Amino acid sequence: MSDVTLTVNGRQVSGTVEDRTLLVHFLRENLGLTGTHVGCDTSQCGACVVHVDGKAVKSCSMLAAQASGSTVVTIEGLADGADLHPMQAAFKEHHGLQCGFCTPGMIMTATDMIRRYPDGLDEETVRAELDGNICRCTGYHNIVKAILAAAEAMGKTGKGRKAA
Ligand code: FES
Ligand code: FES
């Protein structure tokens, strides 16, 4: 068993988990943060993406014990009170979802994408960067449109250049 302590969405949480417990299961089952989804068992779908110490991570590919001491943000922690994050607002405005199953992971990936491309995002970069997120409903067009709209709203439209 492992004792884990981490900060999740600004709140310090602790627990004792089996060594094999994945971060995604700790978030969902111990903390009740069920916005982070499990859509595969091969680390391919991206439905489980959260931010660990500011970077997008597939939470099914990390042990809860490995995340101990880290700061985690899940989809539940993205909005500022009643105000949606610009990425959430753009997904809503541009119909970037149908069933919504992939959406939390898409949004967490997309917000990290904005961080990683300080010169802004273009369509080609967005499509390439969504490689690790699978949507089974939308055909991606409105997801890409939403991410580009959010980038514009955040002053991050341009030719993609990756941060060093
Ligand atoms: Fe993590 Fe599919 S559940 S990548
Ligand atoms: Fe249904 Fe993406 S909206 S899987």
Short mmCIF file of C-alpha atoms and ligand atoms in Angstrom, two decimals:
data_model
loop_
_atom_site.label_atom_id
_atom_site.label_comp_id
_atom_site.label_asym_id
_atom_site.label_seq_id
_atom_site.Cartn_x
_atom_site.Cartn_y
_atom_site.Cartn_z
CA MET A 1 0.00 0.00 0.00
CA SER A 2 1.12 3.59 -0.60
CA ASP A 3 0.23 6.82 1.14
CA VAL A 4 -0.38 9.58 -1.34
CA THR A 5 -0.82 13.28 -0.80
CA LEU A 6 -1.43 15.65 -3.65
CA THR A 7 -3.08 18.92 -4.45
CA VAL A 8 -6.09 18.46 -6.69
CA ASN A 9 -7.92 21.48 -8.06
CA GLY A 10 -6.40 23.62 -5.31
CA ARG A 11 -7.29 21.29 -2.44
CA GLN A 12 -4.84 19.07 -0.60
CA VAL A 13 -5.98 15.44 -0.52
CA SER A 14 -4.52 12.29 0.94
CA GLY A 15 -5.25 8.62 0.80
CA THR A 16 -3.84 5.15 1.15
CA VAL A 17 -4.01 3.17 -2.05
CA GLU A 18 -2.80 -0.10 -3.45
CA ASP A 19 0.56 0.34 -5.13
CA ARG A 20 -0.99 -0.54 -8.48
CA THR A 21 -3.72 2.13 -8.25
CA LEU A 22 -3.70 4.36 -11.30
CA LEU A 23 -4.05 8.10 -10.92
CA VAL A 24 -7.27 8.04 -12.94
CA HIS A 25 -8.83 5.56 -10.51
CA PHE A 26 -7.69 7.57 -7.52
CA LEU A 27 -9.30 10.68 -8.99
CA ARG A 28 -12.54 8.96 -9.89
CA GLU A 29 -13.02 6.50 -7.08
CA ASN A 30 -11.31 8.07 -4.09
CA LEU A 31 -12.07 11.71 -4.89
CA GLY A 32 -15.28 11.32 -6.90
CA LEU A 33 -13.89 13.43 -9.75
CA THR A 34 -15.68 11.48 -12.45
CA GLY A 35 -15.18 14.10 -15.17
CA THR A 36 -11.92 12.32 -15.94
CA HIS A 37 -12.96 9.35 -18.05
CA VAL A 38 -11.55 5.93 -18.88
CA GLY A 39 -12.11 5.13 -22.54
CA CYS A 40 -9.58 2.39 -23.21
CA ASP A 41 -7.12 0.07 -21.56
CA THR A 42 -4.27 0.76 -23.94
CA SER A 43 -3.43 4.42 -23.12
CA GLN A 44 -4.59 5.50 -26.56
CA CYS A 45 -7.86 7.41 -26.20
CA GLY A 46 -6.92 10.45 -24.10
CA ALA A 47 -10.25 10.56 -22.26
CA CYS A 48 -8.29 10.51 -19.01
CA VAL A 49 -6.02 13.52 -19.62
CA VAL A 50 -5.42 15.78 -16.61
CA HIS A 51 -2.66 18.28 -15.82
CA VAL A 52 0.09 17.12 -13.49
CA ASP A 53 2.36 19.97 -12.43
CA GLY A 54 1.03 21.98 -15.33
CA LYS A 55 1.50 19.40 -18.08
CA ALA A 56 -1.05 17.20 -19.81
CA VAL A 57 -0.75 13.58 -18.69
CA LYS A 58 -2.82 10.51 -19.45
CA SER A 59 -3.84 9.66 -15.92
CA CYS A 60 -4.27 6.00 -16.84
CA SER A 61 -0.58 5.81 -17.55
CA MET A 62 0.57 7.04 -14.15
CA LEU A 63 0.32 5.47 -10.72
CA ALA A 64 -1.35 7.47 -7.98
CA ALA A 65 1.78 6.91 -5.91
CA GLN A 66 3.89 8.45 -8.68
CA ALA A 67 1.73 11.55 -8.57
CA SER A 68 2.16 11.98 -4.82
CA GLY A 69 3.49 15.46 -4.07
CA SER A 70 2.21 16.82 -7.38
CA THR A 71 -0.35 19.43 -8.25
CA VAL A 72 -3.15 18.02 -10.37
CA VAL A 73 -5.87 19.87 -12.25
CA THR A 74 -8.84 17.98 -13.63
CA ILE A 75 -11.68 19.20 -15.81
CA GLU A 76 -13.60 20.07 -12.62
CA GLY A 77 -10.88 22.57 -11.71
CA LEU A 78 -10.70 24.46 -14.99
CA ALA A 79 -13.57 26.92 -14.69
CA ASP A 80 -13.25 30.03 -12.56
CA GLY A 81 -16.33 29.68 -10.42
CA ALA A 82 -19.31 30.13 -12.73
CA ASP A 83 -17.08 31.39 -15.55
CA LEU A 84 -16.07 28.71 -18.00
CA HIS A 85 -12.44 28.52 -19.08
CA PRO A 86 -12.15 30.02 -22.62
CA MET A 87 -11.52 26.50 -23.96
CA GLN A 88 -14.71 25.18 -22.34
CA ALA A 89 -16.65 28.17 -23.66
CA ALA A 90 -15.29 27.59 -27.18
CA PHE A 91 -16.25 23.90 -27.15
CA LYS A 92 -19.75 24.92 -26.13
CA GLU A 93 -19.99 27.74 -28.68
CA HIS A 94 -18.58 25.74 -31.61
CA HIS A 95 -20.33 22.43 -30.86
CA GLY A 96 -17.06 20.63 -30.20
CA LEU A 97 -18.83 17.68 -28.64
CA GLN A 98 -21.62 15.22 -29.18
CA CYS A 99 -21.77 12.53 -26.50
CA GLY A 100 -19.16 14.41 -24.47
CA PHE A 101 -17.21 11.34 -23.42
CA CYS A 102 -13.93 12.49 -24.94
CA THR A 103 -14.50 16.15 -24.11
CA PRO A 104 -12.78 16.48 -20.71
CA GLY A 105 -9.62 14.89 -22.09
CA MET A 106 -9.83 16.97 -25.27
CA ILE A 107 -10.13 20.17 -23.27
CA MET A 108 -7.28 19.31 -20.92
CA THR A 109 -5.08 18.42 -23.90
CA ALA A 110 -6.10 21.59 -25.72
CA THR A 111 -5.35 23.91 -22.80
CA ASP A 112 -1.91 22.34 -22.46
CA MET A 113 -1.43 22.75 -26.22
CA ILE A 114 -1.93 26.48 -25.82
CA ARG A 115 0.70 26.56 -23.10
CA ARG A 116 3.18 24.63 -25.21
CA TYR A 117 2.89 26.84 -28.30
CA PRO A 118 3.70 30.36 -27.13
CA ASP A 119 3.53 31.71 -30.69
CA GLY A 120 0.00 30.41 -31.14
CA LEU A 121 -1.77 27.56 -32.87
CA ASP A 122 -2.71 26.88 -36.45
CA GLU A 123 -4.99 24.15 -37.77
CA GLU A 124 -2.22 21.81 -38.85
CA THR A 125 -0.62 21.94 -35.41
CA VAL A 126 -3.93 21.38 -33.62
CA ARG A 127 -4.73 18.33 -35.76
CA ALA A 128 -1.25 16.86 -35.22
CA GLU A 129 -1.38 17.50 -31.47
CA LEU A 130 -4.75 15.75 -31.14
CA ASP A 131 -3.09 12.51 -32.14
CA GLY A 132 -3.41 11.14 -28.61
CA ASN A 133 -7.10 11.97 -28.19
CA ILE A 134 -9.77 9.89 -29.84
CA CYS A 135 -13.29 11.13 -30.51
CA ARG A 136 -15.78 8.56 -31.70
CA CYS A 137 -18.58 11.02 -32.55
CA THR A 138 -17.65 14.36 -33.96
CA GLY A 139 -15.31 13.82 -36.89
CA TYR A 140 -13.01 16.34 -35.17
CA HIS A 141 -13.90 19.37 -37.32
CA ASN A 142 -15.74 21.25 -34.60
CA ILE A 143 -13.17 20.24 -31.99
CA VAL A 144 -10.43 21.78 -34.11
CA LYS A 145 -12.61 24.83 -34.74
CA ALA A 146 -13.24 25.21 -30.99
CA ILE A 147 -9.56 24.94 -30.10
CA LEU A 148 -8.60 27.53 -32.71
CA ALA A 149 -11.38 29.83 -31.49
CA ALA A 150 -10.17 29.49 -27.90
CA ALA A 151 -6.62 30.16 -29.03
CA GLU A 152 -7.82 33.32 -30.74
CA ALA A 153 -9.78 34.37 -27.65
CA MET A 154 -6.61 33.89 -25.62
CA GLY A 155 -4.47 35.80 -28.15
CA LYS A 156 -2.71 32.62 -29.28
CA THR A 157 -3.37 32.33 -32.99
CA GLY A 158 -0.41 31.94 -35.31
CA LYS A 159 2.00 29.44 -36.73
CA GLY A 160 2.67 26.72 -34.21
CA ARG A 161 6.11 26.70 -32.65
CA LYS A 162 6.76 24.37 -29.78
CA ALA A 163 8.13 25.75 -26.52
CA ALA A 164 11.63 24.48 -25.80
FE1 FES B 1 -6.26 6.81 -20.62
FE2 FES B 1 -7.66 5.83 -22.70
S1 FES B 1 -8.19 5.84 -20.59
S2 FES B 1 -5.75 6.89 -22.73
FE1 FES B 2 -18.43 11.49 -28.27
FE2 FES B 2 -16.07 12.65 -28.66
S1 FES B 2 -18.00 13.61 -28.42
S2 FES B 2 -16.48 10.61 -28.20
#
